[in-house]
Amino acid sequence: MTITARPTWVTTAVRPDQPDAVSLLREYMTEMVVRYHRRPALPGEVDAALAELPSDDLTAPSGLLLLAHHGDALAGCAGLRWQPGWAELTRVFVRPEHRGAGGGSALLAAVEERARAAGADRIRLDTRNDLVEARALYARHDYLEIPAYSQGPYAEHWFEKRLR
């Protein structure tokens, strides 16, 4: 009997302007636009969304961006924005061909570890109604729905996880 090793998930902090990060953030935003409008993205729509919701602050000292590799393949990302005493989770994305293989869980574990190491006592996030898979992922990992803490134009659900 031959046992084949399953690819592992590895995360690395990168600058959001690094080419792999730019590519994944564009894929993330394309999916957000398509799902929000329930149609293919129109020309310029993804660029406008990237400009409206930039990721350039996901680097020290204001935040961080993690890229995830599944084996050798670039497979996902997640970001944190530092707030006084806590961190805000953003840009959680796993490429479709890697979904169902534990990438969301690996990314959450990695950002939680980074947030704890930075002294954050909790992670908060907001998300939309249509992102049901994301809301289920957060609930499976002990993120609890909380009252609104932000006024984002697409925020419809707010979650928090205590880290200590």
Coordinates of N, CA, C and O in Angstrom, one line a residue:
M1 N 0.8 -1.2 0.0 CA 0.0 0.0 0.0 C 0.9 1.2 0.0 O 1.8 1.3 0.8
T2 N 0.6 2.2 -0.9 CA 1.3 3.4 -0.9 C 0.5 4.5 -0.2 O -0.7 4.7 -0.5
I3 N 1.2 5.2 0.6 CA 0.6 6.4 1.3 C 1.1 7.6 0.7 O 2.4 7.8 0.7
T4 N 0.3 8.5 0.2 CA 0.7 9.8 -0.4 C 0.5 10.9 0.7 O -0.6 11.0 1.2
A5 N 1.6 11.6 0.9 CA 1.5 12.7 1.9 C 0.6 13.8 1.3 O 0.7 14.2 0.1
R6 N -0.2 14.4 2.1 CA -1.1 15.5 1.7 C -0.3 16.8 1.8 O 0.6 16.9 2.7
P7 N -0.5 17.7 0.9 CA 0.3 19.0 1.0 C 0.0 19.7 2.3 O -1.2 19.6 2.8
T8 N 0.9 20.4 2.8 CA 0.8 21.1 4.0 C 0.5 22.6 3.7 O 0.8 23.1 2.6
W9 N 0.0 23.3 4.6 CA -0.3 24.8 4.5 C 0.8 25.5 5.2 O 1.2 25.2 6.4
V10 N 1.4 26.5 4.5 CA 2.5 27.3 5.1 C 2.1 28.8 4.8 O 1.8 29.1 3.7
T11 N 2.2 29.6 5.8 CA 1.9 31.0 5.6 C 3.2 31.9 5.8 O 4.1 31.5 6.6
T12 N 3.3 32.9 5.1 CA 4.4 33.8 5.1 C 3.9 35.3 5.1 O 3.0 35.6 4.3
A13 N 4.5 36.1 5.9 CA 4.1 37.6 5.8 C 4.8 38.2 4.6 O 6.0 38.0 4.4
V14 N 4.1 39.0 3.9 CA 4.6 39.7 2.7 C 4.1 41.1 2.7 O 3.1 41.4 3.3
R15 N 4.7 41.9 1.9 CA 4.1 43.3 1.6 C 3.0 43.1 0.6 O 3.1 42.3 -0.3
P16 N 1.9 44.0 0.7 CA 0.8 43.9 -0.2 C 1.2 44.2 -1.6 O 0.4 43.9 -2.6
D17 N 2.3 44.9 -1.9 CA 2.7 45.3 -3.2 C 3.6 44.2 -3.9 O 4.0 44.4 -5.0
Q18 N 3.9 43.1 -3.2 CA 4.6 42.0 -3.7 C 3.8 41.3 -4.8 O 2.6 41.2 -4.6
P19 N 4.4 40.9 -5.9 CA 3.6 40.4 -7.0 C 2.6 39.3 -6.7 O 1.4 39.4 -7.1
D20 N 2.9 38.3 -5.9 CA 2.0 37.2 -5.5 C 0.8 37.8 -4.7 O -0.3 37.4 -4.8
A21 N 1.1 38.8 -3.8 CA 0.1 39.4 -3.0 C -0.9 40.2 -3.9 O -2.1 40.2 -3.7
V22 N -0.3 41.0 -4.8 CA -1.1 41.8 -5.8 C -2.1 40.9 -6.5 O -3.3 41.2 -6.6
S23 N -1.6 39.7 -7.0 CA -2.4 38.8 -7.7 C -3.5 38.2 -6.9 O -4.7 38.2 -7.3
L24 N -3.2 37.8 -5.7 CA -4.2 37.2 -4.8 C -5.2 38.2 -4.4 O -6.4 37.9 -4.3
L25 N -4.8 39.4 -4.0 CA -5.7 40.5 -3.6 C -6.7 40.9 -4.8 O -7.9 41.1 -4.5
R26 N -6.2 40.8 -6.0 CA -7.1 41.1 -7.1 C -8.1 39.9 -7.3 O -9.3 40.2 -7.5
E27 N -7.6 38.7 -7.1 CA -8.6 37.6 -7.2 C -9.6 37.7 -6.1 O -10.8 37.4 -6.4
Y28 N -9.2 38.0 -4.9 CA -10.1 38.2 -3.8 C -11.2 39.3 -4.1 O -12.4 39.0 -4.0
M29 N -10.7 40.4 -4.6 CA -11.6 41.5 -4.9 C -12.5 41.2 -6.0 O -13.7 41.6 -6.0
T30 N -12.0 40.5 -7.0 CA -12.9 40.1 -8.1 C -14.0 39.2 -7.6 O -15.2 39.4 -8.0
E31 N -13.7 38.2 -6.8 CA -14.8 37.4 -6.2 C -15.8 38.2 -5.4 O -17.0 38.0 -5.5
M32 N -15.3 39.2 -4.6 CA -16.2 40.0 -3.8 C -17.1 40.8 -4.7 O -18.3 40.9 -4.4
V33 N -16.6 41.4 -5.8 CA -17.4 42.2 -6.7 C -18.4 41.3 -7.4 O -19.6 41.6 -7.5
V34 N -18.0 40.1 -7.9 CA -18.9 39.2 -8.6 C -20.0 38.7 -7.7 O -21.2 38.7 -8.1
R35 N -19.6 38.3 -6.5 CA -20.7 37.8 -5.6 C -21.6 38.9 -5.1 O -22.8 38.7 -5.0
Y36 N -21.1 40.1 -4.9 CA -22.0 41.2 -4.5 C -23.0 41.6 -5.5 O -24.2 41.8 -5.2
H37 N -22.5 41.7 -6.8 CA -23.4 42.1 -7.8 C -24.2 40.9 -8.5 O -25.1 41.1 -9.3
R38 N -23.8 39.7 -8.2 CA -24.3 38.5 -8.8 C -24.3 38.5 -10.3 O -25.3 38.1 -11.0
R39 N -23.2 38.9 -10.8 CA -22.9 39.0 -12.3 C -21.4 39.1 -12.5 O -20.7 39.5 -11.6
P40 N -21.0 38.9 -13.7 CA -19.5 39.1 -14.0 C -19.2 40.6 -13.7 O -20.0 41.5 -13.9
A41 N -17.9 40.8 -13.3 CA -17.4 42.2 -13.1 C -17.4 42.9 -14.4 O -17.0 42.4 -15.4
L42 N -17.8 44.2 -14.3 CA -17.7 45.0 -15.5 C -16.3 45.6 -15.6 O -15.6 45.7 -14.6
P43 N -15.9 46.1 -16.8 CA -14.6 46.7 -17.0 C -14.4 47.8 -16.0 O -15.2 48.7 -15.8
G44 N -13.2 47.7 -15.3 CA -12.9 48.8 -14.3 C -13.5 48.6 -13.0 O -13.1 49.3 -12.0
E45 N -14.4 47.7 -12.8 CA -15.1 47.5 -11.5 C -14.2 47.0 -10.4 O -14.2 47.5 -9.3
V46 N -13.3 46.1 -10.7 CA -12.4 45.5 -9.7 C -11.4 46.5 -9.4 O -11.1 46.7 -8.2
D47 N -10.9 47.3 -10.3 CA -9.9 48.4 -10.0 C -10.5 49.4 -9.1 O -9.9 49.9 -8.2
A48 N -11.8 49.7 -9.4 CA -12.5 50.7 -8.5 C -12.6 50.2 -7.1 O -12.5 50.9 -6.1
A49 N -13.0 48.9 -7.0 CA -13.1 48.3 -5.6 C -11.8 48.2 -4.9 O -11.7 48.5 -3.7
L50 N -10.7 47.9 -5.6 CA -9.4 47.9 -5.0 C -9.0 49.3 -4.5 O -8.4 49.5 -3.5
A51 N -9.4 50.3 -5.3 CA -9.1 51.7 -4.9 C -9.9 52.1 -3.7 O -9.5 52.8 -2.8
E52 N -11.2 51.7 -3.7 CA -12.1 52.0 -2.6 C -11.7 51.4 -1.3 O -11.8 52.0 -0.2
L53 N -11.2 50.1 -1.4 CA -10.8 49.4 -0.2 C -9.4 48.9 -0.3 O -9.1 47.7 -0.5
P54 N -8.4 49.8 -0.2 CA -7.0 49.4 -0.4 C -6.5 48.5 0.6 O -7.0 48.5 1.8
S55 N -5.4 47.8 0.3 CA -4.8 46.9 1.2 C -3.3 47.4 1.6 O -2.6 46.6 2.2
D56 N -3.0 48.6 1.2 CA -1.6 49.0 1.4 C -1.2 49.2 2.8 O 0.0 49.3 3.2
D57 N -2.2 49.2 3.7 CA -1.9 49.3 5.2 C -1.7 48.0 5.8 O -1.4 47.9 7.0
L58 N -1.7 46.9 5.0 CA -1.5 45.6 5.6 C 0.0 45.2 5.6 O 0.5 44.2 5.2
T59 N 0.8 46.2 6.2 CA 2.2 46.0 6.4 C 2.6 46.8 7.6 O 1.9 47.7 8.0
A60 N 3.7 46.5 8.2 CA 4.2 47.2 9.4 C 4.3 48.7 9.2 O 4.7 49.1 8.1
P61 N 3.9 49.5 10.1 CA 3.5 49.2 11.4 C 2.0 49.0 11.6 O 1.5 48.7 12.7
S62 N 1.2 49.2 10.5 CA -0.3 49.3 10.7 C -1.0 47.9 10.5 O -2.1 47.8 10.9
G63 N -0.3 46.9 10.0 CA -0.9 45.6 9.8 C 0.1 44.6 9.2 O 1.3 44.8 9.2
L64 N -0.5 43.5 8.7 CA 0.3 42.5 8.0 C -0.6 41.7 7.1 O -1.8 41.7 7.2
L65 N 0.1 41.1 6.1 CA -0.6 40.3 5.1 C 0.1 39.0 5.0 O 1.3 38.9 4.9
L66 N -0.6 37.9 5.2 CA -0.1 36.6 5.1 C -0.5 35.9 3.8 O -1.7 36.0 3.4
L67 N 0.4 35.3 3.1 CA 0.1 34.5 1.9 C 0.2 33.1 2.4 O 1.1 32.7 3.1
A68 N -0.7 32.2 1.9 CA -0.7 30.8 2.2 C -0.3 30.0 1.0 O -0.9 30.2 -0.1
H69 N 0.6 29.0 1.1 CA 0.9 28.1 0.1 C 0.4 26.7 0.6 O 0.5 26.4 1.7
H70 N -0.2 26.0 -0.4 CA -0.7 24.6 -0.1 C 0.2 23.8 -0.9 O 0.2 23.7 -2.2
G71 N 1.2 23.2 -0.2 CA 2.3 22.5 -0.9 C 3.1 23.6 -1.6 O 3.4 24.6 -1.0
D72 N 3.3 23.5 -2.9 CA 4.1 24.5 -3.7 C 3.2 25.6 -4.3 O 3.7 26.5 -4.8
A73 N 1.9 25.4 -4.2 CA 1.0 26.3 -4.9 C 0.5 27.5 -4.0 O 0.2 27.3 -2.8
L74 N 0.6 28.7 -4.6 CA 0.1 29.9 -3.9 C -1.5 29.7 -3.8 O -2.1 29.5 -4.8
A75 N -2.0 29.7 -2.6 CA -3.4 29.3 -2.5 C -4.3 30.2 -1.7 O -5.5 30.1 -1.8
G76 N -3.8 31.2 -1.0 CA -4.7 32.1 -0.2 C -4.0 33.2 0.5 O -2.8 33.3 0.4
C77 N -4.8 34.0 1.2 CA -4.2 35.1 1.9 C -5.2 35.5 3.1 O -6.4 35.1 3.1
A78 N -4.6 36.3 4.0 CA -5.4 36.9 5.1 C -4.6 38.1 5.6 O -3.4 38.0 5.7
G79 N -5.3 39.1 6.1 CA -4.6 40.3 6.6 C -5.1 40.6 8.0 O -6.2 40.3 8.4
L80 N -4.3 41.4 8.7 CA -4.7 42.0 10.0 C -4.3 43.5 9.9 O -3.3 43.9 9.4
R81 N -5.2 44.2 10.5 CA -5.0 45.7 10.8 C -4.9 45.8 12.3 O -5.8 45.4 13.0
W82 N -3.8 46.4 12.8 CA -3.6 46.6 14.2 C -4.5 47.8 14.7 O -4.5 48.9 14.1
Q83 N -5.2 47.5 15.8 CA -5.9 48.5 16.5 C -5.4 48.6 17.9 O -4.7 47.6 18.3
P84 N -5.7 49.6 18.7 CA -5.2 49.6 20.1 C -5.7 48.4 20.9 O -6.9 48.3 21.2
G85 N -4.8 47.4 21.1 CA -5.2 46.2 21.9 C -5.9 45.1 21.2 O -6.1 44.0 21.8
W86 N -6.2 45.3 19.9 CA -6.9 44.2 19.2 C -6.5 44.3 17.7 O -5.8 45.2 17.3
A87 N -6.9 43.3 16.9 CA -6.6 43.3 15.5 C -7.9 43.0 14.7 O -8.8 42.3 15.2
E88 N -7.9 43.7 13.5 CA -9.1 43.4 12.6 C -8.6 42.5 11.5 O -7.7 42.8 10.8
L89 N -9.4 41.5 11.3 CA -9.1 40.5 10.3 C -9.8 40.9 9.0 O -10.9 41.4 9.0
T90 N -9.1 40.8 7.9 CA -9.6 41.2 6.6 C -8.9 40.4 5.5 O -7.9 39.7 5.7
R91 N -9.5 40.4 4.3 CA -8.9 39.8 3.1 C -8.7 38.3 3.2 O -7.7 37.8 2.7
V92 N -9.6 37.6 3.9 CA -9.4 36.1 4.0 C -9.9 35.5 2.7 O -11.1 35.7 2.3
F93 N -9.0 34.8 2.0 CA -9.3 34.3 0.7 C -8.5 33.0 0.4 O -7.4 33.0 0.7
V94 N -9.2 32.0 -0.1 CA -8.6 30.8 -0.5 C -9.0 30.6 -2.0 O -10.2 30.6 -2.3
R95 N -8.1 30.3 -2.8 CA -8.4 30.1 -4.2 C -9.4 28.9 -4.3 O -9.2 27.9 -3.6
P96 N -10.3 29.0 -5.3 CA -11.3 27.9 -5.4 C -10.8 26.5 -5.5 O -11.3 25.6 -4.8
E97 N -9.7 26.3 -6.2 CA -9.2 25.0 -6.4 C -8.5 24.4 -5.1 O -8.2 23.2 -5.0
H98 N -8.4 25.3 -4.0 CA -7.8 24.8 -2.8 C -8.8 24.8 -1.6 O -8.5 24.4 -0.5
R99 N -10.0 25.1 -1.9 CA -11.1 25.2 -0.9 C -11.4 23.7 -0.5 O -11.3 22.8 -1.3
G100 N -11.8 23.6 0.8 CA -12.1 22.3 1.3 C -10.9 21.5 1.8 O -11.0 20.3 2.2
A101 N -9.7 22.1 1.7 CA -8.5 21.4 2.1 C -7.9 22.0 3.4 O -6.7 21.7 3.7
G102 N -8.6 22.8 4.1 CA -8.2 23.3 5.4 C -7.5 24.7 5.3 O -6.9 25.1 6.3
G103 N -7.5 25.3 4.2 CA -6.8 26.6 4.1 C -7.4 27.7 4.9 O -6.6 28.5 5.5
G104 N -8.7 27.8 5.0 CA -9.3 28.8 5.9 C -8.9 28.6 7.3 O -8.5 29.6 8.0
S105 N -8.9 27.4 7.8 CA -8.5 27.1 9.2 C -7.0 27.4 9.4 O -6.6 28.0 10.4
A106 N -6.2 27.1 8.4 CA -4.8 27.4 8.5 C -4.5 28.9 8.5 O -3.7 29.3 9.3
L107 N -5.2 29.6 7.7 CA -5.1 31.1 7.7 C -5.5 31.7 9.1 O -4.8 32.5 9.6
L108 N -6.7 31.2 9.6 CA -7.1 31.7 10.9 C -6.1 31.4 12.0 O -5.8 32.3 12.8
A109 N -5.6 30.2 12.0 CA -4.6 29.8 13.0 C -3.4 30.7 12.9 O -2.9 31.2 14.0
A110 N -3.0 31.0 11.7 CA -1.8 31.8 11.5 C -2.0 33.3 12.0 O -1.1 33.9 12.6
V111 N -3.1 33.9 11.6 CA -3.4 35.3 12.0 C -3.6 35.3 13.5 O -3.2 36.3 14.2
E112 N -4.3 34.3 14.1 CA -4.4 34.4 15.6 C -3.1 34.3 16.3 O -2.9 35.0 17.3
E113 N -2.2 33.5 15.8 CA -0.9 33.4 16.4 C -0.1 34.7 16.3 O 0.5 35.2 17.2
R114 N -0.2 35.3 15.1 CA 0.5 36.6 14.9 C -0.2 37.7 15.8 O 0.6 38.5 16.3
A115 N -1.5 37.7 15.9 CA -2.2 38.7 16.7 C -1.8 38.5 18.2 O -1.5 39.5 18.9
R116 N -1.8 37.3 18.7 CA -1.3 37.0 20.1 C 0.1 37.5 20.3 O 0.4 38.2 21.3
A117 N 1.0 37.2 19.4 CA 2.4 37.6 19.5 C 2.6 39.1 19.5 O 3.5 39.6 20.2
A118 N 1.7 39.8 18.9 CA 1.7 41.3 18.8 C 1.0 41.9 20.0 O 1.0 43.1 20.2
G119 N 0.4 41.1 20.9 CA -0.2 41.6 22.1 C -1.7 41.9 22.0 O -2.3 42.4 22.9
A120 N -2.3 41.5 20.9 CA -3.8 41.7 20.8 C -4.5 40.7 21.6 O -4.1 39.6 21.7
D121 N -5.6 41.2 22.3 CA -6.4 40.3 23.1 C -7.6 39.7 22.4 O -8.3 38.9 22.9
R122 N -7.9 40.2 21.2 CA -9.0 39.8 20.4 C -8.8 40.1 18.9 O -8.1 41.0 18.6
I123 N -9.6 39.4 18.1 CA -9.7 39.7 16.7 C -11.1 40.0 16.4 O -12.0 39.3 16.8
R124 N -11.3 41.0 15.6 CA -12.7 41.4 15.1 C -12.7 41.4 13.6 O -11.6 41.6 13.0
L125 N -13.9 41.3 13.1 CA -14.0 41.4 11.6 C -15.4 41.7 11.3 O -16.3 41.5 12.1
D126 N -15.6 42.2 10.1 CA -17.0 42.4 9.6 C -17.0 41.7 8.2 O -16.0 41.4 7.6
T127 N -18.2 41.3 7.9 CA -18.4 40.5 6.6 C -19.9 40.8 6.1 O -20.6 41.5 6.8
R128 N -20.2 40.2 5.0 CA -21.4 40.5 4.3 C -22.4 39.3 4.4 O -21.9 38.2 4.7
N129 N -23.7 39.5 4.2 CA -24.7 38.5 4.2 C -24.4 37.4 3.2 O -24.6 36.2 3.5
D130 N -23.9 37.7 2.0 CA -23.8 36.7 1.0 C -22.5 35.9 1.2 O -22.4 34.8 0.5
L131 N -21.7 36.2 2.1 CA -20.4 35.4 2.3 C -20.7 34.3 3.4 O -20.1 34.3 4.4
V132 N -21.7 33.5 3.0 CA -22.1 32.4 4.0 C -21.0 31.5 4.4 O -20.9 31.0 5.5
E133 N -20.1 31.1 3.5 CA -19.0 30.2 3.8 C -18.1 30.8 4.8 O -17.6 30.2 5.7
A134 N -17.8 32.1 4.6 CA -16.9 32.8 5.5 C -17.5 32.9 6.9 O -16.9 32.6 7.9
R135 N -18.8 33.2 7.0 CA -19.5 33.3 8.3 C -19.4 31.9 9.0 O -19.2 31.8 10.2
A136 N -19.6 30.8 8.2 CA -19.6 29.5 8.8 C -18.2 29.1 9.3 O -18.0 28.5 10.4
L137 N -17.2 29.5 8.5 CA -15.8 29.3 8.9 C -15.5 30.0 10.3 O -15.0 29.4 11.2
Y138 N -15.9 31.3 10.4 CA -15.6 32.0 11.6 C -16.4 31.4 12.8 O -15.8 31.2 13.9
A139 N -17.6 31.0 12.6 CA -18.4 30.3 13.7 C -17.7 29.0 14.1 O -17.6 28.7 15.3
R140 N -17.2 28.2 13.1 CA -16.5 27.0 13.5 C -15.3 27.2 14.3 O -14.8 26.3 15.0
H141 N -14.7 28.4 14.2 CA -13.5 28.7 14.9 C -13.7 29.6 16.1 O -12.8 30.4 16.5
D142 N -14.9 29.6 16.7 CA -15.2 30.3 17.9 C -15.3 31.8 17.8 O -15.1 32.5 18.8
Y143 N -15.5 32.3 16.6 CA -15.8 33.7 16.4 C -17.3 33.9 16.7 O -18.1 33.2 16.1
L144 N -17.6 34.8 17.6 CA -19.0 35.1 18.0 C -19.5 36.4 17.3 O -18.7 37.3 17.3
E145 N -20.7 36.3 16.9 CA -21.3 37.6 16.4 C -21.5 38.6 17.5 O -21.8 38.2 18.6
I146 N -21.1 39.8 17.2 CA -21.2 40.9 18.2 C -21.9 42.1 17.5 O -22.1 42.1 16.3
P147 N -22.3 43.1 18.4 CA -22.9 44.3 17.8 C -21.9 45.0 16.8 O -20.7 44.8 17.0
A148 N -22.4 45.8 16.0 CA -21.6 46.5 15.0 C -20.5 47.4 15.7 O -20.8 48.1 16.7
Y149 N -19.3 47.2 15.2 CA -18.2 48.1 15.8 C -17.6 49.0 14.7 O -16.8 49.8 14.9
S150 N -18.1 48.8 13.4 CA -17.6 49.6 12.3 C -18.8 50.0 11.4 O -19.9 49.5 11.6
Q151 N -18.5 50.9 10.5 CA -19.6 51.5 9.7 C -19.3 51.2 8.2 O -19.7 52.0 7.4
G152 N -18.5 50.2 7.9 CA -18.1 49.9 6.5 C -19.3 49.8 5.6 O -20.4 49.3 6.0
P153 N -19.2 50.2 4.3 CA -20.3 50.1 3.4 C -20.8 48.7 3.1 O -22.0 48.6 2.7
Y154 N -20.0 47.7 3.4 CA -20.4 46.3 3.1 C -20.6 45.5 4.3 O -20.8 44.3 4.2
A155 N -20.4 46.1 5.5 CA -20.5 45.4 6.8 C -21.9 45.1 7.1 O -22.7 46.0 7.3
E156 N -22.2 43.8 7.3 CA -23.6 43.4 7.7 C -23.6 42.4 8.9 O -24.6 42.2 9.5
H157 N -22.4 41.8 9.1 CA -22.2 40.9 10.3 C -20.9 41.3 10.9 O -19.9 41.5 10.2
W158 N -20.8 41.2 12.2 CA -19.6 41.5 12.9 C -19.3 40.4 13.9 O -20.2 39.9 14.5
F159 N -18.0 40.0 13.9 CA -17.6 38.8 14.7 C -16.4 39.3 15.6 O -15.6 40.2 15.2
E160 N -16.2 38.5 16.7 CA -15.0 38.7 17.5 C -14.6 37.4 18.1 O -15.5 36.5 18.4
K161 N -13.3 37.2 18.3 CA -12.8 36.1 19.0 C -11.8 36.6 20.0 O -10.9 37.3 19.7
R162 N -12.0 36.2 21.3 CA -11.1 36.5 22.4 C -9.9 35.6 22.3 O -10.0 34.4 22.1
L163 N -8.7 36.1 22.4 CA -7.5 35.4 22.2 C -6.8 34.9 23.5 O -5.9 34.1 23.5
R164 N -7.3 35.4 24.6 CA -6.7 35.1 25.9 C -7.7 34.5 26.9 O -8.8 34.8 26.8

